[in-house]
PDB file of N, CA and C in Angstrom:
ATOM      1  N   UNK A1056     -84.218 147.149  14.379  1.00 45.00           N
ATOM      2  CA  UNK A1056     -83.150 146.500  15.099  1.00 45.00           C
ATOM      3  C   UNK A1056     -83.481 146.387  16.584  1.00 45.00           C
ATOM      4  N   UNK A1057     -84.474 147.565  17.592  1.00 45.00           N
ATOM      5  CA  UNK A1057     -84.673 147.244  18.435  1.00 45.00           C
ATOM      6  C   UNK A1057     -85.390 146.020  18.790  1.00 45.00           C
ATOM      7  N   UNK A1058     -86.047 146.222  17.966  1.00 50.00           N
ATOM      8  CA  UNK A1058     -87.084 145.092  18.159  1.00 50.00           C
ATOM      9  C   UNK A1058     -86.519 143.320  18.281  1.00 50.00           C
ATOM     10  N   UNK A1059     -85.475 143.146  17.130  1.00 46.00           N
ATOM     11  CA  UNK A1059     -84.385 141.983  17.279  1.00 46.00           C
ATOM     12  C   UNK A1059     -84.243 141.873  18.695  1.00 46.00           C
ATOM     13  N   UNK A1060     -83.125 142.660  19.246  1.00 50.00           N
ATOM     14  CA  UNK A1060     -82.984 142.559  20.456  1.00 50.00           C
ATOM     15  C   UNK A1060     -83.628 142.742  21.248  1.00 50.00           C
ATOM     16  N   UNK A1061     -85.149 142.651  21.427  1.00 49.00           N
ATOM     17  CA  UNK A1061     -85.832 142.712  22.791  1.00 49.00           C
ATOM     18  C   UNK A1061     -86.362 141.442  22.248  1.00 49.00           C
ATOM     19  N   UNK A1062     -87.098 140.722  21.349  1.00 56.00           N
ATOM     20  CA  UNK A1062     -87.029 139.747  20.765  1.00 56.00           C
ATOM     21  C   UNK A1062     -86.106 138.395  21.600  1.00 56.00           C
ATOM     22  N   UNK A1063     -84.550 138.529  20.807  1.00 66.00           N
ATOM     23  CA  UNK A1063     -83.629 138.007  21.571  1.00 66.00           C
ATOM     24  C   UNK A1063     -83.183 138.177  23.805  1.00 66.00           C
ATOM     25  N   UNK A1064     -83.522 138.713  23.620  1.00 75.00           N
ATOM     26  CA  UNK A1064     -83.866 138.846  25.718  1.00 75.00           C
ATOM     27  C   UNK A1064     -85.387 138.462  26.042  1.00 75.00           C
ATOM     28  N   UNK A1065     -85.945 137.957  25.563  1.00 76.00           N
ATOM     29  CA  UNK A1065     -87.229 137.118  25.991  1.00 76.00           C
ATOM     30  C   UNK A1065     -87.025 135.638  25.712  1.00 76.00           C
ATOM     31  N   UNK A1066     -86.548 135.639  24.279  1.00 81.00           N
ATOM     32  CA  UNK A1066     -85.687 134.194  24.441  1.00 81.00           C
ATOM     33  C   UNK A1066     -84.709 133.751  25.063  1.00 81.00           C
ATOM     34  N   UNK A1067     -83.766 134.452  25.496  1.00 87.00           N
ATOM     35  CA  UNK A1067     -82.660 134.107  26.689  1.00 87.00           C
ATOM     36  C   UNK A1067     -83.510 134.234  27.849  1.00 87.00           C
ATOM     37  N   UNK A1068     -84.340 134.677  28.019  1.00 88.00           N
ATOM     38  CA  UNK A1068     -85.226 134.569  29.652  1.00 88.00           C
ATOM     39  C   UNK A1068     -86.087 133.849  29.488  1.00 88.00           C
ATOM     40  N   UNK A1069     -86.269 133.181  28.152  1.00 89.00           N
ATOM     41  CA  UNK A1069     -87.253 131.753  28.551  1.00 89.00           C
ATOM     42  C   UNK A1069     -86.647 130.743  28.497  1.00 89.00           C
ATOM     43  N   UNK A1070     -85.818 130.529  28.303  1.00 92.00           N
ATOM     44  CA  UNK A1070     -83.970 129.381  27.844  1.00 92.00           C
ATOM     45  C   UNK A1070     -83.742 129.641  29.754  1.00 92.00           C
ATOM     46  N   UNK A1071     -83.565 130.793  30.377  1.00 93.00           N
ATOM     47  CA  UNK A1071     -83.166 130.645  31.662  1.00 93.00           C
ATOM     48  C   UNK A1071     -84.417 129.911  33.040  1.00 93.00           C
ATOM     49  N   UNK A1072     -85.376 130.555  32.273  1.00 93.00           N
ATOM     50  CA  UNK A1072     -86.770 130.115  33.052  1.00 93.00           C
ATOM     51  C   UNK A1072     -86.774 128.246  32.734  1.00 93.00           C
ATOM     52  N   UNK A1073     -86.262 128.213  31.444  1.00 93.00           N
ATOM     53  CA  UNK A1073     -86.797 126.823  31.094  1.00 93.00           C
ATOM     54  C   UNK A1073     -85.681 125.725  32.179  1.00 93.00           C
ATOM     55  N   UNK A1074     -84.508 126.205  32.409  1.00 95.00           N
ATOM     56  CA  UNK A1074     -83.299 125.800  32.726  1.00 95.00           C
ATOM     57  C   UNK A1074     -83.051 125.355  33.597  1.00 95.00           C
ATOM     58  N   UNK A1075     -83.974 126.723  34.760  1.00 95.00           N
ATOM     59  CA  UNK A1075     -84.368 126.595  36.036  1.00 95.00           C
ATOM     60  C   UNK A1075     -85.404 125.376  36.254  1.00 95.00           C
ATOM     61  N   UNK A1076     -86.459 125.123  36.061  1.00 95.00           N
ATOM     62  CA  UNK A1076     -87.373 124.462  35.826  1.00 95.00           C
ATOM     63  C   UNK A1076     -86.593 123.084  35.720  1.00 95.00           C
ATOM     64  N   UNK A1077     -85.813 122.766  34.555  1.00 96.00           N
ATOM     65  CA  UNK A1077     -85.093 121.706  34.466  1.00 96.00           C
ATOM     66  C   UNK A1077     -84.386 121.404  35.169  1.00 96.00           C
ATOM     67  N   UNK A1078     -83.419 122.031  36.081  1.00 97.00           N
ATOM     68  CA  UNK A1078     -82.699 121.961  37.043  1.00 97.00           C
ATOM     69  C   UNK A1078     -83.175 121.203  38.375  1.00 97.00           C
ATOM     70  N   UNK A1079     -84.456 121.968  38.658  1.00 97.00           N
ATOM     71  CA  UNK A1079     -85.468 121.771  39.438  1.00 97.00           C
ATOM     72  C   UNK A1079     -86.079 120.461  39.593  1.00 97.00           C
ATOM     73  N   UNK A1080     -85.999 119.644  38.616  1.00 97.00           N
ATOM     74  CA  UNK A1080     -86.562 119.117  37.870  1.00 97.00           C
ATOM     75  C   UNK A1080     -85.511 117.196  38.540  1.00 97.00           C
ATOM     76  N   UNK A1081     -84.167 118.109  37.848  1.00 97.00           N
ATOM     77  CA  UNK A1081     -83.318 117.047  37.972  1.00 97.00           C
ATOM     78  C   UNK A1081     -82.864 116.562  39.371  1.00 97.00           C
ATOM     79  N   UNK A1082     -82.683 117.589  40.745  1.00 97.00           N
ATOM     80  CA  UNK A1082     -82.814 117.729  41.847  1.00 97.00           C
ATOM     81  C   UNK A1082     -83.861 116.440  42.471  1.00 97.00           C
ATOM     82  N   UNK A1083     -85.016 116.762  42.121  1.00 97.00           N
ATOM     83  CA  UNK A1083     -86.027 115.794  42.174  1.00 97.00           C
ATOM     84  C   UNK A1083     -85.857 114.025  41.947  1.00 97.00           C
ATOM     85  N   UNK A1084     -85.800 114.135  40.602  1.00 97.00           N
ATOM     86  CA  UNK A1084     -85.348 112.543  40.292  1.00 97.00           C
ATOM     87  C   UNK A1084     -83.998 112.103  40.826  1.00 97.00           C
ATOM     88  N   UNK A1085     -83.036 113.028  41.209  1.00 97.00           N
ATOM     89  CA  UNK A1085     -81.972 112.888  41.598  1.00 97.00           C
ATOM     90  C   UNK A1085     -82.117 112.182  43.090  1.00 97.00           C
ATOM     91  N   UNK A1086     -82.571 112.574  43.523  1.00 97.00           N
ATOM     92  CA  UNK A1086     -83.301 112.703  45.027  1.00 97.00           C
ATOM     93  C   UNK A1086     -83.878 111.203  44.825  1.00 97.00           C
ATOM     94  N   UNK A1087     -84.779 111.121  44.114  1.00 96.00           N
ATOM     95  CA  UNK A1087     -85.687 109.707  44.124  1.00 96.00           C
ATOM     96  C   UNK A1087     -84.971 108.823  43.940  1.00 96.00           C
ATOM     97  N   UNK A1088     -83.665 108.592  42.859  1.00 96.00           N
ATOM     98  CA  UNK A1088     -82.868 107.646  42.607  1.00 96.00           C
ATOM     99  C   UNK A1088     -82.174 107.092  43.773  1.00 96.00           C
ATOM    100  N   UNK A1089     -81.889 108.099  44.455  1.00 96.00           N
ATOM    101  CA  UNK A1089     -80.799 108.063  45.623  1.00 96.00           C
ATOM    102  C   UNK A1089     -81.369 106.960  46.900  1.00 96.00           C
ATOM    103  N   UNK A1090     -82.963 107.761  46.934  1.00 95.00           N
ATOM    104  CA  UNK A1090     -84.098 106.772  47.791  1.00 95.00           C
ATOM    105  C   UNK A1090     -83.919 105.255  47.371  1.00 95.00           C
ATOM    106  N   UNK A1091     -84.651 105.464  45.921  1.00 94.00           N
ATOM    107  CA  UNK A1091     -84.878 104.353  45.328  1.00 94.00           C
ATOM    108  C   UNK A1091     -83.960 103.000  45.628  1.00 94.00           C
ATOM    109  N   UNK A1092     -81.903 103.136  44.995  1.00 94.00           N
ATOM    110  CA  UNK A1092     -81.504 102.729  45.026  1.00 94.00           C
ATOM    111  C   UNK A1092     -80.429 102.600  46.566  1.00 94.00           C
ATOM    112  N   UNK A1093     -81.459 103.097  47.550  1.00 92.00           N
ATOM    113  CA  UNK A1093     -80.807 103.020  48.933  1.00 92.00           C
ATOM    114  C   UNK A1093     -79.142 103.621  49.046  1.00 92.00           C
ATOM    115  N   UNK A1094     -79.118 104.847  48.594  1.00 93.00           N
ATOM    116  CA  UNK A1094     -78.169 105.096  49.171  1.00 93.00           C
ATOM    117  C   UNK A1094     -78.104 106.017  50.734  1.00 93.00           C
ATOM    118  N   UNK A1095     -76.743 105.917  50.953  1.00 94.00           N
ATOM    119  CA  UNK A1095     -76.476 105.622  52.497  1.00 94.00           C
ATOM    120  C   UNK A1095     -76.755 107.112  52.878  1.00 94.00           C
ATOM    121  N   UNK A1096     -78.188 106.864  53.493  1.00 94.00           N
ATOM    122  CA  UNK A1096     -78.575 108.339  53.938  1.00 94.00           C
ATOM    123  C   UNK A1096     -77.810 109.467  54.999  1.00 94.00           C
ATOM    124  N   UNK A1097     -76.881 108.723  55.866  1.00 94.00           N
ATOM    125  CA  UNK A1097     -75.775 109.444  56.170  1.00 94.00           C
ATOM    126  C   UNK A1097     -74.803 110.491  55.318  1.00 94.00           C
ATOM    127  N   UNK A1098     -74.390 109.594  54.261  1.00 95.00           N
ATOM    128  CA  UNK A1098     -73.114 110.332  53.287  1.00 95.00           C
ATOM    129  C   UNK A1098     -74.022 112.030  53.212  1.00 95.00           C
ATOM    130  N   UNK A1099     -72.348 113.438  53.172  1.00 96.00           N
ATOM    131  CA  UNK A1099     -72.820 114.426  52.693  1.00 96.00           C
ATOM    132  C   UNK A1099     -73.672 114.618  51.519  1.00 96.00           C
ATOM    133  N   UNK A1100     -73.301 113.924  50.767  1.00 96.00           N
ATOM    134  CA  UNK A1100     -73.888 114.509  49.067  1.00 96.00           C
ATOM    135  C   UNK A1100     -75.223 114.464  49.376  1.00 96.00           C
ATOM    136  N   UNK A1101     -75.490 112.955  50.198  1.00 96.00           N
ATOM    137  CA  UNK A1101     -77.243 112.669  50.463  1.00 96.00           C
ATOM    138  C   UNK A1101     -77.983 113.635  50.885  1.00 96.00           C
ATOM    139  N   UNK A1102     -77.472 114.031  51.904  1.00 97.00           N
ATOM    140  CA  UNK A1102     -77.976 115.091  53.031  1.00 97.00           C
ATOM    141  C   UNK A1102     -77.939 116.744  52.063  1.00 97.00           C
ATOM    142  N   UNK A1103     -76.748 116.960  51.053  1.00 97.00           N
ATOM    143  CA  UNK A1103     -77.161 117.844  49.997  1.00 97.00           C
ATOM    144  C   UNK A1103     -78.406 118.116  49.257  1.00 97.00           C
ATOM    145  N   UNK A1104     -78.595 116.651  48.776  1.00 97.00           N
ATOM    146  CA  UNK A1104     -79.171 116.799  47.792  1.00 97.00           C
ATOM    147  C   UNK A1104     -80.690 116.821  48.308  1.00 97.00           C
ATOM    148  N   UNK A1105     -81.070 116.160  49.714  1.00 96.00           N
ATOM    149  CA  UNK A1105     -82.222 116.058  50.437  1.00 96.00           C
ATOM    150  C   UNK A1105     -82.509 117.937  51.099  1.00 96.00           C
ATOM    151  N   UNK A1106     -81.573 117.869  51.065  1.00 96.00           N
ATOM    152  CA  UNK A1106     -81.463 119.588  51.724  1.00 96.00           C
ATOM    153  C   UNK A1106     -82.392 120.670  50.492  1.00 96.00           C
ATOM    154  N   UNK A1107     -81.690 120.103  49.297  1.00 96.00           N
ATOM    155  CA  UNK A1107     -82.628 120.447  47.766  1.00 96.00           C
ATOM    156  C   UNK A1107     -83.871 120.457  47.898  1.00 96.00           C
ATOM    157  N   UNK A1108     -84.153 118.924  47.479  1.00 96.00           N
ATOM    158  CA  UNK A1108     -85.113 118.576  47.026  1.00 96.00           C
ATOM    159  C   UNK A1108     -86.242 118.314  47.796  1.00 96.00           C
ATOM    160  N   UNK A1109     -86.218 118.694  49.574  1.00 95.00           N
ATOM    161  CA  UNK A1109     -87.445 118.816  50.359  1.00 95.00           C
ATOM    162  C   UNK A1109     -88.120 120.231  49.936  1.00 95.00           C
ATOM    163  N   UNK A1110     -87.447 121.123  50.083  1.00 95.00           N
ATOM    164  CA  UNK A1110     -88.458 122.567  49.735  1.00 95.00           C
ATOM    165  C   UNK A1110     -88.922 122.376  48.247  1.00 95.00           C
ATOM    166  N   UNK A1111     -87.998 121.984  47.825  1.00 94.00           N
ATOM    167  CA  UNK A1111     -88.448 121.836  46.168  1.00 94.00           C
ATOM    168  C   UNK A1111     -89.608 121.041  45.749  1.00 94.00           C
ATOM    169  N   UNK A1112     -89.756 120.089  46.806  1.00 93.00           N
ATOM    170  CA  UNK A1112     -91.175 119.403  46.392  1.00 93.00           C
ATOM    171  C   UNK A1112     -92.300 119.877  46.553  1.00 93.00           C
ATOM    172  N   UNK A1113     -92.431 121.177  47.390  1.00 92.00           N
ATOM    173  CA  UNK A1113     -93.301 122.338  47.719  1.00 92.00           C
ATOM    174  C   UNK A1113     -94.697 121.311  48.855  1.00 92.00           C
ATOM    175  N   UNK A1114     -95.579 120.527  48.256  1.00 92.00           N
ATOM    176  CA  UNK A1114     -96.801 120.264  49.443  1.00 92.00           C
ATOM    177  C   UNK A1114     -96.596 119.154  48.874  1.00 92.00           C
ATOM    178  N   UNK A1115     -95.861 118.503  47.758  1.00 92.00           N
ATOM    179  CA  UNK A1115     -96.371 117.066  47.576  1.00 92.00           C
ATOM    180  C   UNK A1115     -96.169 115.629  48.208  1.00 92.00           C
ATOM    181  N   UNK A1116     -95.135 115.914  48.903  1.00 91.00           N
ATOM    182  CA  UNK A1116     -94.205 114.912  49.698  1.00 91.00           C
ATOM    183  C   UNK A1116     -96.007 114.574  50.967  1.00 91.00           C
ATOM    184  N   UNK A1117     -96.214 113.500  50.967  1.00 90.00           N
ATOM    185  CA  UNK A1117     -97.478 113.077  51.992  1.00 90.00           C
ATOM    186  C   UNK A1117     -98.376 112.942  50.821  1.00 90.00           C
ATOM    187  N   UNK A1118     -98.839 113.620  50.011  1.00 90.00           N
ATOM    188  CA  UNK A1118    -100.386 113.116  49.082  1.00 90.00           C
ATOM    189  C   UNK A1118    -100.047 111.672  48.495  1.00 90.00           C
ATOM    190  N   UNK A1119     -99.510 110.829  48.309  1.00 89.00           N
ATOM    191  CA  UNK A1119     -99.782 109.989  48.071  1.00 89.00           C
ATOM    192  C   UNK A1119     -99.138 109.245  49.316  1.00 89.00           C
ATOM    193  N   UNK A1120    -100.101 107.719  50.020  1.00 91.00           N
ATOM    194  CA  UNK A1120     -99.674 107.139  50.777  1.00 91.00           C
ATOM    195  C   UNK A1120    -100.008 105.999  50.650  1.00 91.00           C
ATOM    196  N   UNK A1121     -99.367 104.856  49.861  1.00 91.00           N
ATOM    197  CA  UNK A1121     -99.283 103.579  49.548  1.00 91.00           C
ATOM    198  C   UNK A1121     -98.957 102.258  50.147  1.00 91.00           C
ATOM    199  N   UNK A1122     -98.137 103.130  51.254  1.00 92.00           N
ATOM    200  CA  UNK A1122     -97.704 101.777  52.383  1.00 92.00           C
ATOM    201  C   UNK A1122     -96.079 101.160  51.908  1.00 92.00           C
ATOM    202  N   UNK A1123     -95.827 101.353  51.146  1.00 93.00           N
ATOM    203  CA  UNK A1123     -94.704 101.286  50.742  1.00 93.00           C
ATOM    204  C   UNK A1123     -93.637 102.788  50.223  1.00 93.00           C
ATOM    205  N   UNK A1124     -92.545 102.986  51.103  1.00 93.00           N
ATOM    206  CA  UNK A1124     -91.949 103.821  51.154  1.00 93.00           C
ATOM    207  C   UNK A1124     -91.336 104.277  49.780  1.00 93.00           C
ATOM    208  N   UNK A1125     -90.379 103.493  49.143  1.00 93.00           N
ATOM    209  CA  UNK A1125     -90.276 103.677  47.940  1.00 93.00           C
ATOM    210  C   UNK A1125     -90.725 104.123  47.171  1.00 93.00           C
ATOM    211  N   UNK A1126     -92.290 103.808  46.376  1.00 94.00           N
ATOM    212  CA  UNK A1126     -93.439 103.827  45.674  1.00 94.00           C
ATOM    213  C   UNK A1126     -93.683 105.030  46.078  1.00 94.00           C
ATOM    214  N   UNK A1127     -93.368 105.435  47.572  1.00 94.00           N
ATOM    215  CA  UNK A1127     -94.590 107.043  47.709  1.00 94.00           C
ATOM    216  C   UNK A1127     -93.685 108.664  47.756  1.00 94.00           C
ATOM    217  N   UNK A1128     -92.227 107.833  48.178  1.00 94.00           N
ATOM    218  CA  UNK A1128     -91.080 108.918  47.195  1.00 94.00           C
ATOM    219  C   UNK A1128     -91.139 108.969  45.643  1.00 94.00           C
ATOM    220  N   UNK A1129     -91.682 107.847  44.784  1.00 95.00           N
ATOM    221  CA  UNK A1129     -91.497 107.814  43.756  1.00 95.00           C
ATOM    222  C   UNK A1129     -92.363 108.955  43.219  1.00 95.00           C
ATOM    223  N   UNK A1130     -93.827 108.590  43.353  1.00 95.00           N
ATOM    224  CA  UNK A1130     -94.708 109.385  43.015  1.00 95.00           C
ATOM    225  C   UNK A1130     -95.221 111.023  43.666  1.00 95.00           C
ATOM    226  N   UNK A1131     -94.547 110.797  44.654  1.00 95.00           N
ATOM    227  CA  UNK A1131     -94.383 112.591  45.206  1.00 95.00           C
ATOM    228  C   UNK A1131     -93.914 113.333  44.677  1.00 95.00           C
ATOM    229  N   UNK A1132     -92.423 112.865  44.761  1.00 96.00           N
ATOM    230  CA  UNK A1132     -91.453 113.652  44.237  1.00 96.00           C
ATOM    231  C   UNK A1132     -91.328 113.920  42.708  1.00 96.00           C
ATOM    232  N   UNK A1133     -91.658 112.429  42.540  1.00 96.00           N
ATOM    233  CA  UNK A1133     -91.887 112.462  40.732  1.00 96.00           C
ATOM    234  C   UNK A1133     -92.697 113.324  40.125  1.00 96.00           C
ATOM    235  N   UNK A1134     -93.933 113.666  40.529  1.00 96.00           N
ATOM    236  CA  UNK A1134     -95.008 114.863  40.817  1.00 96.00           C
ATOM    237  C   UNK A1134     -94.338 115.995  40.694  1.00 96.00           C
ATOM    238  N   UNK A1135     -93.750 116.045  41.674  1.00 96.00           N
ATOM    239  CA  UNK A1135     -93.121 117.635  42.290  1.00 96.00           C
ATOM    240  C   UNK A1135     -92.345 117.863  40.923  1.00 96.00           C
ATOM    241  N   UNK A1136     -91.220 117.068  40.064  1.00 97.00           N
ATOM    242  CA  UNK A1136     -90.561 117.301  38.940  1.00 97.00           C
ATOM    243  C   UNK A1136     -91.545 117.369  37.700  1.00 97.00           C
ATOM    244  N   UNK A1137     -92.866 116.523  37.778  1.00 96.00           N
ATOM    245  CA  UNK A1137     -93.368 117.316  36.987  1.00 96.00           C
ATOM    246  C   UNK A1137     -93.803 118.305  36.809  1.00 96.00           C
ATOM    247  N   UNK A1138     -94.110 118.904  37.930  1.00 96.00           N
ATOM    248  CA  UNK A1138     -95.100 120.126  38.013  1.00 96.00           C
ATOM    249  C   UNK A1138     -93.781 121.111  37.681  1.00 96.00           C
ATOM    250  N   UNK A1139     -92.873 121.166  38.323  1.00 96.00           N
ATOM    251  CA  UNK A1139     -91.620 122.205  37.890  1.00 96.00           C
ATOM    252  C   UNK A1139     -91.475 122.510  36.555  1.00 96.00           C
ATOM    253  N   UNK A1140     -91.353 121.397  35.616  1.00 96.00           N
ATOM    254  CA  UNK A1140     -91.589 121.069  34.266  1.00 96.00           C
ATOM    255  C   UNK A1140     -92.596 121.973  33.715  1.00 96.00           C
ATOM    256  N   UNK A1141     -93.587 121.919  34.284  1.00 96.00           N
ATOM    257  CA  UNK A1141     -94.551 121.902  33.555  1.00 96.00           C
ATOM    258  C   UNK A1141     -94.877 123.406  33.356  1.00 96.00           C
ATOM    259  N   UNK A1142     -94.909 123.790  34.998  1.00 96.00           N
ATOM    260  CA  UNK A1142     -95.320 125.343  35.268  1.00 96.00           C
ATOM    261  C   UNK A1142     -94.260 126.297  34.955  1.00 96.00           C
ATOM    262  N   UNK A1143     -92.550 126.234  34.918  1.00 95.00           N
ATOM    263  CA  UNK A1143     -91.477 126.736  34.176  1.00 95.00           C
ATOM    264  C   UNK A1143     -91.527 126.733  32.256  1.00 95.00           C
ATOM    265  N   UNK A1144     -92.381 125.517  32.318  1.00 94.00           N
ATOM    266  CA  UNK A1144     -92.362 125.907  30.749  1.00 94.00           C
ATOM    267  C   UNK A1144     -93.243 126.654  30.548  1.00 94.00           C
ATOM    268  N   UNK A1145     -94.571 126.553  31.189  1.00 94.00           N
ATOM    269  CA  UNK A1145     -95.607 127.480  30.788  1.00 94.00           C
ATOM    270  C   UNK A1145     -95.315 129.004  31.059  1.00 94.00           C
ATOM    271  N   UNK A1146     -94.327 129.121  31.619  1.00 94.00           N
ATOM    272  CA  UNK A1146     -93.796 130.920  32.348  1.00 94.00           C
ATOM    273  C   UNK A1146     -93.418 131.118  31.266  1.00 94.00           C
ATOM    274  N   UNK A1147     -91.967 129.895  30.406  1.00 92.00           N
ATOM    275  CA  UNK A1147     -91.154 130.618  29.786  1.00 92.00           C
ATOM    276  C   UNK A1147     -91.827 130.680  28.511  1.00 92.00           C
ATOM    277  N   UNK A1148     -93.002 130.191  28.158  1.00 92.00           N
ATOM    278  CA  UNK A1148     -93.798 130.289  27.207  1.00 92.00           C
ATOM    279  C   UNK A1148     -94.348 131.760  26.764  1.00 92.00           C
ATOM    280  N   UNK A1149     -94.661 131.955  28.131  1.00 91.00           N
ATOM    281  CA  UNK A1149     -95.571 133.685  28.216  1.00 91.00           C
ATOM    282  C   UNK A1149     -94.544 134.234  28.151  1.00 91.00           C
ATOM    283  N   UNK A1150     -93.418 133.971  28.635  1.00 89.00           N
ATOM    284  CA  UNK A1150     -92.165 135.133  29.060  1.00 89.00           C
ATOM    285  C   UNK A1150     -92.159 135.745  27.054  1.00 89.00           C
ATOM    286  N   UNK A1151     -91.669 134.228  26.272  1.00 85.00           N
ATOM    287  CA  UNK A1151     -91.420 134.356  25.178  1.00 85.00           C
ATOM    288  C   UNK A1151     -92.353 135.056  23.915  1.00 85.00           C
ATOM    289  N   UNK A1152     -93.698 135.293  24.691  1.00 83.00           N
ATOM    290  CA  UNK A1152     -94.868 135.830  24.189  1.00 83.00           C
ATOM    291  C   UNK A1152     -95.116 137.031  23.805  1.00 83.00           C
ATOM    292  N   UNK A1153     -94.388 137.319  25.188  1.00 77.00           N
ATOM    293  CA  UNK A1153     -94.712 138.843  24.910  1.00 77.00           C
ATOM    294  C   UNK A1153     -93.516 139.828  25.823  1.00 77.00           C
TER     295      UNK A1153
END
């Protein structure tokens, strides 16, 4: 029976790891949409959600530079949500491992 339940708390901590990650994730595209579809970079929510999703992009925001503004939020940031993705699943993978 112990074993069940330590079992079950590696899966709730890779469900939370994964969550985070996703969250992380959504912040990001959230962020890009907002670019994308020009909203009014004044409004609070904007300035929220930019408040997010600059640390969250960690170094990627600048590696790509296309000349077009749009296009190089797209693929930064879009980056940055994958990598969150990617490296949260691989945690909650190991988390669930062992």
């Amino acid at each position: 029976m112990s074993r069940l339940r330590t079992s079950s708390g590696r899966g709730t901590a890779s469900r939370v790891i994964s969550g985070i990650g996703a969250l992380f994730a959504f912040i990001e595209v959230l962020y890009i949409l907002m670019i994308v579809l020009g909203a009014n970079q004044g409004n609070a929510f904007f300035k929220f959600i930019q408040s997010l999703a600059e640390p969250l992009a960690l170094f990627f925001p600048g590696l790509f530079a296309t000349g077009n503004y749009n296009l190089d939020v797209f693929l930064n940031y879009g980056l940055a949500a994958v990598f969150w993705l990617v490296v949260t699943g691989l945690i909650a993978r190991a988390v669930s491992r062992y």
